Short mmCIF file of C-alpha atoms in Angstrom, two decimals:
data_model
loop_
_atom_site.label_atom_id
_atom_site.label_comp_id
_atom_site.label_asym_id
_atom_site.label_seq_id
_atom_site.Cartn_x
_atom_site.Cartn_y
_atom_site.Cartn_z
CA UNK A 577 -15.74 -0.81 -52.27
CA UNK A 578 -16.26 2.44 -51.49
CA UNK A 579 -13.52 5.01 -52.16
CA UNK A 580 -12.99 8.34 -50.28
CA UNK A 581 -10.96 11.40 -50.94
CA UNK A 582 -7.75 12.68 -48.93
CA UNK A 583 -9.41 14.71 -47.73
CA UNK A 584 -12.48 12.84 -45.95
CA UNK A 585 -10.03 10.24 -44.23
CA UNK A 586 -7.82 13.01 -43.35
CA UNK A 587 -11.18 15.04 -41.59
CA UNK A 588 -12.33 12.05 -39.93
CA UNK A 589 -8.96 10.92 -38.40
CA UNK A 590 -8.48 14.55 -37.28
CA UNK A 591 -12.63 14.05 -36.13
CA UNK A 592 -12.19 10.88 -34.32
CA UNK A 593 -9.20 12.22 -31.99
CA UNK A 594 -11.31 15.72 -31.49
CA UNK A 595 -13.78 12.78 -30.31
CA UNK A 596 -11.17 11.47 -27.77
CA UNK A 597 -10.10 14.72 -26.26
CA UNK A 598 -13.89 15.57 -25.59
CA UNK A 599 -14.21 12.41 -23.88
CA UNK A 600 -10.73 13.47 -22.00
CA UNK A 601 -12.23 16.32 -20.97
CA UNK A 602 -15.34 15.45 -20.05
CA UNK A 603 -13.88 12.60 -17.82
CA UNK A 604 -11.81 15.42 -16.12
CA UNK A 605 -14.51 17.82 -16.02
CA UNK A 606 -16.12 15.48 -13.84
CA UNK A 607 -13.21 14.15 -11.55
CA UNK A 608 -11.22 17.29 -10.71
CA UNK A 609 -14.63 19.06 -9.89
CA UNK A 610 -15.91 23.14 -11.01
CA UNK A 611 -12.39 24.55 -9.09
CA UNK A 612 -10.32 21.77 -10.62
CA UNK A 613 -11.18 21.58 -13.89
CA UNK A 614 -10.22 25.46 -14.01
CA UNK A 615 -6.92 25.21 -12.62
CA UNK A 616 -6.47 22.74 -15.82
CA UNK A 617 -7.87 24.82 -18.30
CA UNK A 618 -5.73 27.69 -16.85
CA UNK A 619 -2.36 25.60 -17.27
CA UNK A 620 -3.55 24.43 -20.58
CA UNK A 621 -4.21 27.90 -21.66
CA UNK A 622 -0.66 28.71 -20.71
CA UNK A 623 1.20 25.70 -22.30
CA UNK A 624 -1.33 26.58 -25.76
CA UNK A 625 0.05 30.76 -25.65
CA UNK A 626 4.05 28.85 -25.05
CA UNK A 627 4.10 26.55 -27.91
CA UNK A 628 2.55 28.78 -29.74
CA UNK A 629 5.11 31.72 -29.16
CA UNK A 630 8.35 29.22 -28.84
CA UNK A 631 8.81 27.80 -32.41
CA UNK A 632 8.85 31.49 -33.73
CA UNK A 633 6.83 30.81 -36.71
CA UNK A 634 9.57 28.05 -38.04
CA UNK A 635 6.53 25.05 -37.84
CA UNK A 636 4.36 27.04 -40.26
CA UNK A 637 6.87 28.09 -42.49
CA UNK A 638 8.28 24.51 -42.95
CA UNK A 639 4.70 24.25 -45.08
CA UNK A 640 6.25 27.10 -47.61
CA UNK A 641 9.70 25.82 -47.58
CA UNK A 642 9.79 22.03 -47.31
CA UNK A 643 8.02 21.41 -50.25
CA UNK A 644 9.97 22.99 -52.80
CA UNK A 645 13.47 21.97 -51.48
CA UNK A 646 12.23 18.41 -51.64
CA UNK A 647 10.91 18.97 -55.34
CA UNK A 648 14.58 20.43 -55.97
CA UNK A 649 16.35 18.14 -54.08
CA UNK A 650 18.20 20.65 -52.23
CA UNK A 651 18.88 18.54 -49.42
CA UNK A 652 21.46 20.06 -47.37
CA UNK A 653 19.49 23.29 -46.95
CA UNK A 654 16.77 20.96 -45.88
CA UNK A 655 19.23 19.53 -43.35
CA UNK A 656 20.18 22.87 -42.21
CA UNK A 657 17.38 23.97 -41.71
CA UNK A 658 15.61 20.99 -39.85
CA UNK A 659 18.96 21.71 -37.57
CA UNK A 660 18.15 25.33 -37.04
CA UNK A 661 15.16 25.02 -36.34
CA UNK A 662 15.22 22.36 -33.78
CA UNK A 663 18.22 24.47 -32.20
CA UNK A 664 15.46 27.56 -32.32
CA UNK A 665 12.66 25.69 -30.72
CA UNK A 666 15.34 24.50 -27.51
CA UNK A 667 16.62 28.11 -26.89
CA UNK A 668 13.05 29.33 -26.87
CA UNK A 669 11.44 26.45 -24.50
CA UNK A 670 14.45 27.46 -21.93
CA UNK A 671 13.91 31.50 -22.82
CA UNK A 672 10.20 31.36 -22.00
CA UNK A 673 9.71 28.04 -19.52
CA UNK A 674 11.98 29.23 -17.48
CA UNK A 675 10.69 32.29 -16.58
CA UNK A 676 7.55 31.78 -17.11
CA UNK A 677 7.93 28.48 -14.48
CA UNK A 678 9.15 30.54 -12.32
CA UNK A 679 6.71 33.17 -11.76
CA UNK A 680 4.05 30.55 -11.88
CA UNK A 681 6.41 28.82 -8.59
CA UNK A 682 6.03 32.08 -7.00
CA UNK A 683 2.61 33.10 -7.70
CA UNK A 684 0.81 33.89 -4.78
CA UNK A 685 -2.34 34.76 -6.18
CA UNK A 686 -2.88 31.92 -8.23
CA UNK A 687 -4.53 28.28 -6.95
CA UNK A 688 -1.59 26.19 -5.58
CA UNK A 689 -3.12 23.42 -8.97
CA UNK A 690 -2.66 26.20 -11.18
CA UNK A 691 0.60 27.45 -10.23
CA UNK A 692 2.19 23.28 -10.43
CA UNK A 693 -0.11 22.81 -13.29
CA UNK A 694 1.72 25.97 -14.99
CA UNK A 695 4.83 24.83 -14.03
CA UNK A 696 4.60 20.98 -15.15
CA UNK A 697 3.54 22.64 -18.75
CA UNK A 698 6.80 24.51 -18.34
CA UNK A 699 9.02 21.22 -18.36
CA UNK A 700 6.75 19.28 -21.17
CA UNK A 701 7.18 22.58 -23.00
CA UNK A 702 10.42 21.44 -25.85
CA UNK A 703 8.52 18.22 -26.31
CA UNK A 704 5.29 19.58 -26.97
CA UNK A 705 6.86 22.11 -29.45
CA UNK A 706 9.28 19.85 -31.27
CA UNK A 707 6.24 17.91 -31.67
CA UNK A 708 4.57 20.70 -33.73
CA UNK A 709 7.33 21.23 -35.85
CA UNK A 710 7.59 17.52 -36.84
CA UNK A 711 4.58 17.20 -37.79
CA UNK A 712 4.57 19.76 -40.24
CA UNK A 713 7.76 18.67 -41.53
CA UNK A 714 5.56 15.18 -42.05
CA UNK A 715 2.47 17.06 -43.69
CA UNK A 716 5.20 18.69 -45.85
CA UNK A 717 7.00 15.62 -47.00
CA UNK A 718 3.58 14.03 -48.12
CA UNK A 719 3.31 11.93 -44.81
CA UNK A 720 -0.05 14.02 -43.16
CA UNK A 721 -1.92 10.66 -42.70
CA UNK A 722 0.39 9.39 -40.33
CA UNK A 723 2.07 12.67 -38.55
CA UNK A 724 -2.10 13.47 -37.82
CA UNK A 725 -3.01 9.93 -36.69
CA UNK A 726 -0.15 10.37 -34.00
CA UNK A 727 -1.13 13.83 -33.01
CA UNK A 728 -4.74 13.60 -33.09
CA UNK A 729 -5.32 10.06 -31.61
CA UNK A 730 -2.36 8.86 -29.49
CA UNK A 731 -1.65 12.90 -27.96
CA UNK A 732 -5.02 12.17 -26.21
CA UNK A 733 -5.15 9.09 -26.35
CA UNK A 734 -2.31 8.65 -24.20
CA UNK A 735 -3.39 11.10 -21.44
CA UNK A 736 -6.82 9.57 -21.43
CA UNK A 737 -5.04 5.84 -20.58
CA UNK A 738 -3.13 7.72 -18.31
CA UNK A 739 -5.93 9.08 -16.66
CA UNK A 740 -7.90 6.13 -16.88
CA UNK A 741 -4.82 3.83 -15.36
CA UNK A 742 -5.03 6.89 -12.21
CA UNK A 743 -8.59 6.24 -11.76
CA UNK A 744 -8.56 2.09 -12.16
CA UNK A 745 -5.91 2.34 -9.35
CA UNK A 746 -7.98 4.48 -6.72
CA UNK A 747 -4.88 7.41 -7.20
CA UNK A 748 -6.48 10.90 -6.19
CA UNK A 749 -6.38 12.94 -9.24
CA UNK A 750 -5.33 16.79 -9.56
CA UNK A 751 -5.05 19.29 -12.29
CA UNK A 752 -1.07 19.02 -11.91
CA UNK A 753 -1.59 15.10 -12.63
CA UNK A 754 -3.72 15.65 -15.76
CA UNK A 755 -1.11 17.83 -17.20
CA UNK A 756 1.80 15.96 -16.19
CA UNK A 757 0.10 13.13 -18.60
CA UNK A 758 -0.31 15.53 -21.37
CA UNK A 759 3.66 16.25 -20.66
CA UNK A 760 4.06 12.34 -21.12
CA UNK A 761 2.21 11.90 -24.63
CA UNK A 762 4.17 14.79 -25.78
CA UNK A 763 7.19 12.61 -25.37
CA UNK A 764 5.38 9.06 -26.33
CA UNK A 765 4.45 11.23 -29.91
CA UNK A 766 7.99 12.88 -30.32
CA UNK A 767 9.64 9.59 -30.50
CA UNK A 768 6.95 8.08 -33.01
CA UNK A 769 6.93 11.12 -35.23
CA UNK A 770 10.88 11.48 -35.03
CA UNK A 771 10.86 7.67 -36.46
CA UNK A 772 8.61 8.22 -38.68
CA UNK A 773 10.56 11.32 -39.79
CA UNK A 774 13.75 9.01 -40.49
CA UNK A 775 11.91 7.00 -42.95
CA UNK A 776 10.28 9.70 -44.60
CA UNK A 777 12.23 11.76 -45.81
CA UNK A 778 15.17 11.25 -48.57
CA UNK A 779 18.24 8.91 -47.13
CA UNK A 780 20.65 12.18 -48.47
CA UNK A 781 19.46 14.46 -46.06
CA UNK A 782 21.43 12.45 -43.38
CA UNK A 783 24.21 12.48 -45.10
CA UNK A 784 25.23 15.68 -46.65
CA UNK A 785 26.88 18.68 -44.84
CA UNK A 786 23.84 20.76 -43.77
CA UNK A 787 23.52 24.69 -44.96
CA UNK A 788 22.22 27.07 -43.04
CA UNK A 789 20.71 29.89 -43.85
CA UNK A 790 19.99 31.12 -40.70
CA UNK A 791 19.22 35.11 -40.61
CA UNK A 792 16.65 34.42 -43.97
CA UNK A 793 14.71 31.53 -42.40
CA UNK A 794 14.21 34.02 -38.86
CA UNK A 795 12.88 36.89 -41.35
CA UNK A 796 10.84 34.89 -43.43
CA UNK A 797 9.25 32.92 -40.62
CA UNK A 798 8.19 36.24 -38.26
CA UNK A 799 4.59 36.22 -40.43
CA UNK A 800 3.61 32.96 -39.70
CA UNK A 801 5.07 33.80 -36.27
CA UNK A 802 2.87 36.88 -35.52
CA UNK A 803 -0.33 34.98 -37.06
CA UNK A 804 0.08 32.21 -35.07
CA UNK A 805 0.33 34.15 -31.61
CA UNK A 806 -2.00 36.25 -32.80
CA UNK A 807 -4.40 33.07 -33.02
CA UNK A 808 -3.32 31.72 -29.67
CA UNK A 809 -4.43 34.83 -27.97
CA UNK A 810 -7.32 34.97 -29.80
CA UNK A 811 -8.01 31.37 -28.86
CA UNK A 812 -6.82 31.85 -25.06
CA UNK A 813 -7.68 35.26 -24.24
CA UNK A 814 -11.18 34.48 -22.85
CA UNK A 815 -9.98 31.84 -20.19
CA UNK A 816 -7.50 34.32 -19.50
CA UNK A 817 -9.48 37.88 -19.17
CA UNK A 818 -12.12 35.46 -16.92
CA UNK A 819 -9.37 34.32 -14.84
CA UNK A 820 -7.65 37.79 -14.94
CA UNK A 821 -11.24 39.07 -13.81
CA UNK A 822 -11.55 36.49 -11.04
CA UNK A 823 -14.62 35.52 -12.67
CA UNK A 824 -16.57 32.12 -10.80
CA UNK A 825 -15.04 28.86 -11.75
CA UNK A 826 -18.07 28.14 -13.21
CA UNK A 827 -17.86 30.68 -15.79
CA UNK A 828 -13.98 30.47 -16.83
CA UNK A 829 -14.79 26.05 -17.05
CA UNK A 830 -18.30 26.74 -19.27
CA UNK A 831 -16.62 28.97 -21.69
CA UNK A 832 -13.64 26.76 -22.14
CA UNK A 833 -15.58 23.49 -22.73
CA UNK A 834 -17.66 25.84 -25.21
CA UNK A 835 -14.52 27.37 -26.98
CA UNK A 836 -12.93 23.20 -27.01
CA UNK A 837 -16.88 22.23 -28.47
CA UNK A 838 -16.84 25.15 -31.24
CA UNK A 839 -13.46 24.43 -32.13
CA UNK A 840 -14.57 21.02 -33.72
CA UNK A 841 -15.02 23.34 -36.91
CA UNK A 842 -11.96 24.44 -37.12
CA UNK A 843 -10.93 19.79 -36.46
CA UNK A 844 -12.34 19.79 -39.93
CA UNK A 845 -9.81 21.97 -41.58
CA UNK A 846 -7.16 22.07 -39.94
CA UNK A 847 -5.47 18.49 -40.98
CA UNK A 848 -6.88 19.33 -44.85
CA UNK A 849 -5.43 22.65 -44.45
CA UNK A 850 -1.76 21.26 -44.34
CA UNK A 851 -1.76 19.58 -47.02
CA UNK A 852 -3.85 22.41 -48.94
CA UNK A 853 -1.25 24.96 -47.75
CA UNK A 854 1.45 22.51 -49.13
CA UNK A 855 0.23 22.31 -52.12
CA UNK A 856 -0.21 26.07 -52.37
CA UNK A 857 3.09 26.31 -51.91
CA UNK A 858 3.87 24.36 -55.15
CA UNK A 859 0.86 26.52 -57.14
CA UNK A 860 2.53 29.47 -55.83
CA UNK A 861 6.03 28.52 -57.15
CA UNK A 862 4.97 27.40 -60.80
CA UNK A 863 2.72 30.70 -61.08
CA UNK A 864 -0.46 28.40 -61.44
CA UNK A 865 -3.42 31.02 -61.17
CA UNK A 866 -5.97 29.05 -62.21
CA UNK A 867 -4.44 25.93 -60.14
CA UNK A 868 -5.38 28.39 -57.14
CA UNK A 869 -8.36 28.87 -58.17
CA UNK A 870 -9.34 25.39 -58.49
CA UNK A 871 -7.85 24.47 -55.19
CA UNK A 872 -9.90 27.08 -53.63
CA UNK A 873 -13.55 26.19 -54.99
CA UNK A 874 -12.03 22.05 -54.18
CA UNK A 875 -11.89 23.27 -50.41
CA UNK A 876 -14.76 25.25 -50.20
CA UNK A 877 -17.52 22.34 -51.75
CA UNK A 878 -15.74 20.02 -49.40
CA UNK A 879 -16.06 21.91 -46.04
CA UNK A 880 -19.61 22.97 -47.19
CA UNK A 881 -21.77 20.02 -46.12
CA UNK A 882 -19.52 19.20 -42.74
CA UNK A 883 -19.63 22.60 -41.70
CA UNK A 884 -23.95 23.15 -42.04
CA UNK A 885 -24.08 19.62 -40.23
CA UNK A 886 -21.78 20.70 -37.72
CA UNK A 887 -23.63 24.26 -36.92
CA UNK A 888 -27.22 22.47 -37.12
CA UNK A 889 -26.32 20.00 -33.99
CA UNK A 890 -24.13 22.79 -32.01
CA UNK A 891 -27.03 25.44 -32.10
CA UNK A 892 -30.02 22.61 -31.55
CA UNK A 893 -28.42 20.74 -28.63
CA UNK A 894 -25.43 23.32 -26.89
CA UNK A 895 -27.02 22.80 -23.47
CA UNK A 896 -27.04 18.99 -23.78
CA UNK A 897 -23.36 18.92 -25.47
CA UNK A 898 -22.16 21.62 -22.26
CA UNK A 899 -24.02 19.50 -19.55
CA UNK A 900 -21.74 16.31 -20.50
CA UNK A 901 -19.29 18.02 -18.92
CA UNK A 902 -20.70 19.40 -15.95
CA UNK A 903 -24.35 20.82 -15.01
CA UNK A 904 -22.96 23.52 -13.36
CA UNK A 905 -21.40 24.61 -16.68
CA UNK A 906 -24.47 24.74 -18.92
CA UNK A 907 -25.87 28.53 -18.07
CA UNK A 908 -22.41 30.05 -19.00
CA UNK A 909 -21.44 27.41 -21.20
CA UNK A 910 -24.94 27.23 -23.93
CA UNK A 911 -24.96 30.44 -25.33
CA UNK A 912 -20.93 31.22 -25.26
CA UNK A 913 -21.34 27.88 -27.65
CA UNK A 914 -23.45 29.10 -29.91
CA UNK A 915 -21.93 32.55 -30.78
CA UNK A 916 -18.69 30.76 -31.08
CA UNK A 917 -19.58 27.86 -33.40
CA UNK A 918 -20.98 30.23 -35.89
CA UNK A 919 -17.83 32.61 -36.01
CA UNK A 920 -15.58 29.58 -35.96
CA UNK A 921 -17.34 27.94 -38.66
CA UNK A 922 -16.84 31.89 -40.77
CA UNK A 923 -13.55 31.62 -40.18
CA UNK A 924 -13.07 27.78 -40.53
CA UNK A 925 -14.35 28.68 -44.47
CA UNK A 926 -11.67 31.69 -44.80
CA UNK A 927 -8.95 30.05 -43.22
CA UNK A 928 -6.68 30.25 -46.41
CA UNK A 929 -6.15 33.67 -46.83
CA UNK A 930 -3.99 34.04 -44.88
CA UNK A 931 -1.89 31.28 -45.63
CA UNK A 932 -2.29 32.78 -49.13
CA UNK A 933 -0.96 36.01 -48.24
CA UNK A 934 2.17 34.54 -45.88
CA UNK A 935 3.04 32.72 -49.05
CA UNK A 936 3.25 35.60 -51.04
CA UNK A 937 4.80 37.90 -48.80
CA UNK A 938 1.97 40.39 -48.28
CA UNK A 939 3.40 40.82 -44.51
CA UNK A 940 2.43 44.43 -44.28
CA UNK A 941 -1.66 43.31 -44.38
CA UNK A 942 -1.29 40.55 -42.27
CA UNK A 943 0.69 42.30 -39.69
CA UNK A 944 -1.63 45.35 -39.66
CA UNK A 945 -5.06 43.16 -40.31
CA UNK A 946 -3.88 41.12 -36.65
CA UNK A 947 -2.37 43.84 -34.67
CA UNK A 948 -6.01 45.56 -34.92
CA UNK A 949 -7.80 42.38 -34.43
CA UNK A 950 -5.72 41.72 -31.51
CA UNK A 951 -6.55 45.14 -29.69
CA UNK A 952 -10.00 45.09 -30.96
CA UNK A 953 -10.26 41.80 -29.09
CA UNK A 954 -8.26 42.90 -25.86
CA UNK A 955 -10.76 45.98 -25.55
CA UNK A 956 -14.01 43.79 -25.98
CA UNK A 957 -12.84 41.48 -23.29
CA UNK A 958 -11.89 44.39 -20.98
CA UNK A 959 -15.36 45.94 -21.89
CA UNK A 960 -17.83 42.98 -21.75
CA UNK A 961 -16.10 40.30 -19.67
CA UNK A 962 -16.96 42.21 -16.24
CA UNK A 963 -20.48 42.22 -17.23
CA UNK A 964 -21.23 39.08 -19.53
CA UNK A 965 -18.91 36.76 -17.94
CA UNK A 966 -18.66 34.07 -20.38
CA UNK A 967 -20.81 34.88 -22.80
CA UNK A 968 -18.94 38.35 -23.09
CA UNK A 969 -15.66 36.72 -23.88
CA UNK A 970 -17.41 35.06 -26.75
CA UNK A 971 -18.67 37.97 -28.15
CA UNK A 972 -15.51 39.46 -28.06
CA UNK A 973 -13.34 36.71 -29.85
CA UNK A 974 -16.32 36.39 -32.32
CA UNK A 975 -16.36 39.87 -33.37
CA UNK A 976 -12.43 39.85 -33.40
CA UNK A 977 -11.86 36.52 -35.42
CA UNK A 978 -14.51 37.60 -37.75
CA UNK A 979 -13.29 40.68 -38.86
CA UNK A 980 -9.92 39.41 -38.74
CA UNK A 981 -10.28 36.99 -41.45
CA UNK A 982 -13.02 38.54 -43.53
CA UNK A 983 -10.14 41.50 -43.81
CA UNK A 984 -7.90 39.17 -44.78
CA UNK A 985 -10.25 36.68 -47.44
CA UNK A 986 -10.81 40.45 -48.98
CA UNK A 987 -6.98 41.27 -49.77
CA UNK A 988 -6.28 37.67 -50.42
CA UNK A 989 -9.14 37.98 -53.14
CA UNK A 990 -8.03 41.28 -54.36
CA UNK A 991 -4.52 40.15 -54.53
CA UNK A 992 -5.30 37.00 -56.53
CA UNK A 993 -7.47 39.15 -58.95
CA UNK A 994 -4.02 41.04 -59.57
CA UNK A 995 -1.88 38.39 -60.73
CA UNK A 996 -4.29 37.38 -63.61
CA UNK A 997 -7.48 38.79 -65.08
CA UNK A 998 -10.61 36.95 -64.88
CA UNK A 999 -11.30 34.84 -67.60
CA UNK A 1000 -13.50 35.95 -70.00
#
């Protein structure tokens, strides 16, 4: 019988629901047509940059905190602060759907899809983001295999029956309809991850009188806030600066079937990386140096072989993996691919440094390191989207991302140096 690490299953769970969301998308690709499929990737883009920015950094920060109040068994603070931050996540869906619902109603200059796409991401928005902080709450409590089999496979899976139930009933299907399904997995996933919450974690946290400590969780949570909008408008700023531009439907669909295609990299990490980031926590807390250390070189062998695979196929066949989409997306879509898959896979390998430095405190780097980033990356799209289209925003998010995180694997490198010297 053959055996396989954490790890593995974990990367080919996370693998085999990236595989279901590209068939998703290339099924919609090819239903809602060139002007469809970018009202969809427009709303999506928006929904992506709102549950991003509503959580305020409370999902990520669950990885830091969670673990060590479960080894302590302090379970009221966990109580309190699964009650906080649930509380958090609510005000901030109404603060920013609201609004941002309402401008999308009123919109004039956006698609009529769009703007009801926008807005149906608007009400799904407190589902979807609940849904992100459960799951980390899962990954935290030692339950990743389950809280990513329900985000990774039944998320899309559930839109893509949905889809496929509007199709096997002759039902004309829009942009607005595609979302509205994603709004209805977000709720099919929040009730399986809520039950699998119950039985997860300790039968005390129910029971005892929750503390709150409300004013330290907000303060120590703004890092993994920043970083994480910070990666959202990294991730979302080309569809946006070629919709902004009024760029062809062609150009704004290629690049975001290229950016979904390149991000199959980051698939490969980012399940692992929960766990990894959980268990830093623990490192961190003990003082293990060299338990670091060995975590670190554990992650890199494993990610080495996926990631060459993973480049090899994307830069050999990018017009072939673009055109199952849509033909008309291949000449913007091919070469945005291929400059994106090789900075994502960069940043796929340095994608703990900055979880090293949140969970040390270093904010002062990480704010500065993605503040520049950002307006580096804002400037290249102003400067090369009017005249690359496509291929321009993925210039500009590669140069962006990449400096990004090699800045921050360099401090996270010189920081760990600090806290022991190398052995002899």
């Amino acid at each position: 019988m053959i055996r396989t690490s954490w790890e593995t299953r974990l990367a080919l769970l996370s693998l085999s629901g990236q595989a279901v969301s590209y068939a998703l998308g290339i099924v919609l690709a090819r239903q809602l047509g060139v002007a469809g499929f970018e009202s969809y990737v427009v709303a999506a883009a928006a929904f992506i940059l709102m549950v991003t920015l509503v959580p305020q950094g409370l999902e990520k920060f669950t990885l830091k905190l969670v673990p060590t109040l479960l080894e302590h068994r302090q379970h009221d603070v966990l109580r309190g602060f699964l009650g906080f931050s649930c509380r958090r996540i609510l005000l901030g869906s109404a603060l920013v759907g609201i609004p941002v619902g309402l401008w999308a109603w009123h919109a004039q200059d956006l698609h009529a899809q769009t703007r009801l796409g926008i807005v149906i991401s608007c009400v799904s928005l407190p589902a979807g983001a609940l849904v992100h902080l459960v799951l980390e709450v899962l990954a935290a409590s030692g339950r990743a295999m389950p809280a990513t089999r329900v985000f990774r496979l039944v998320v899309p899976g559930t839109v893509l029956a949905l889809v496929g139930l509007a199709l096997a009933l002759s039902l004309e299907l829009h942009a607005p309809v595609a979302i509205a399904a994603w709004g209805v997995s977000w709720c099919v996933a929040l009730v399986l991850m809520a039950w699998q919450l119950r039985r997860a974690l300790p039968p005390p946290v129910y029971s005892v009188a929750p503390v709150v400590h409300a004013e330290r969780w907000a303060r120590e949570a703004r890092p993994f806030w920043a970083y994480r909008v910070s990666l959202a408008i990294f991730a979302q700023g080309g569809i946006i600066a070629l919709e902004w531009g009024q760029a062809p439907a062609s150009a704004v669909g290629g690049f975001a079937v290229a950016f979904s295609t390149a991000a199959i990299a980051q698939v490969l990490a980012t399940a692992t990386n929960r766990v990894y980031a959980s268990r830093l926590s623990l490192l961190l807390e003990r003082g293990d140096i060299d338990g670091i250390r060995r975590l670190r070189r554990e992650r890199l062998r494993w990610l080495a072989m996926p990631l060459l695979v993973y480049l090899l196929v994307v830069f050999t066949f990018a017009p072939e993996l673009i055109g199952l989409f849509r033909p008309e997306f291949v000449a913007d879509g091919a070469p945005a691919l291929r400059i994106l898959a090789a900075s994502t896979a960069l940043s796929t390998v340095l994608a703990m440094a900055p979880t090293y430095l949140k969970h040390r405190g270093d904010n002062g780097v990480l704010f500065r390191s993605v503040a520049v980033a950002a307006l580096l990356q804002v400037m290249l799209l102003m400067l090369l989207v009017p005249r690359l289209g496509a291929t321009g925003a993925a210039i500009a998010c590669a140069i962006a991302s990449t400096l990004l995180y090699g800045a921050l694997a360099h401090r996270a490198h010189l920081a760990l140096g600090r806290l022991q010297p190398p052995s002899a």
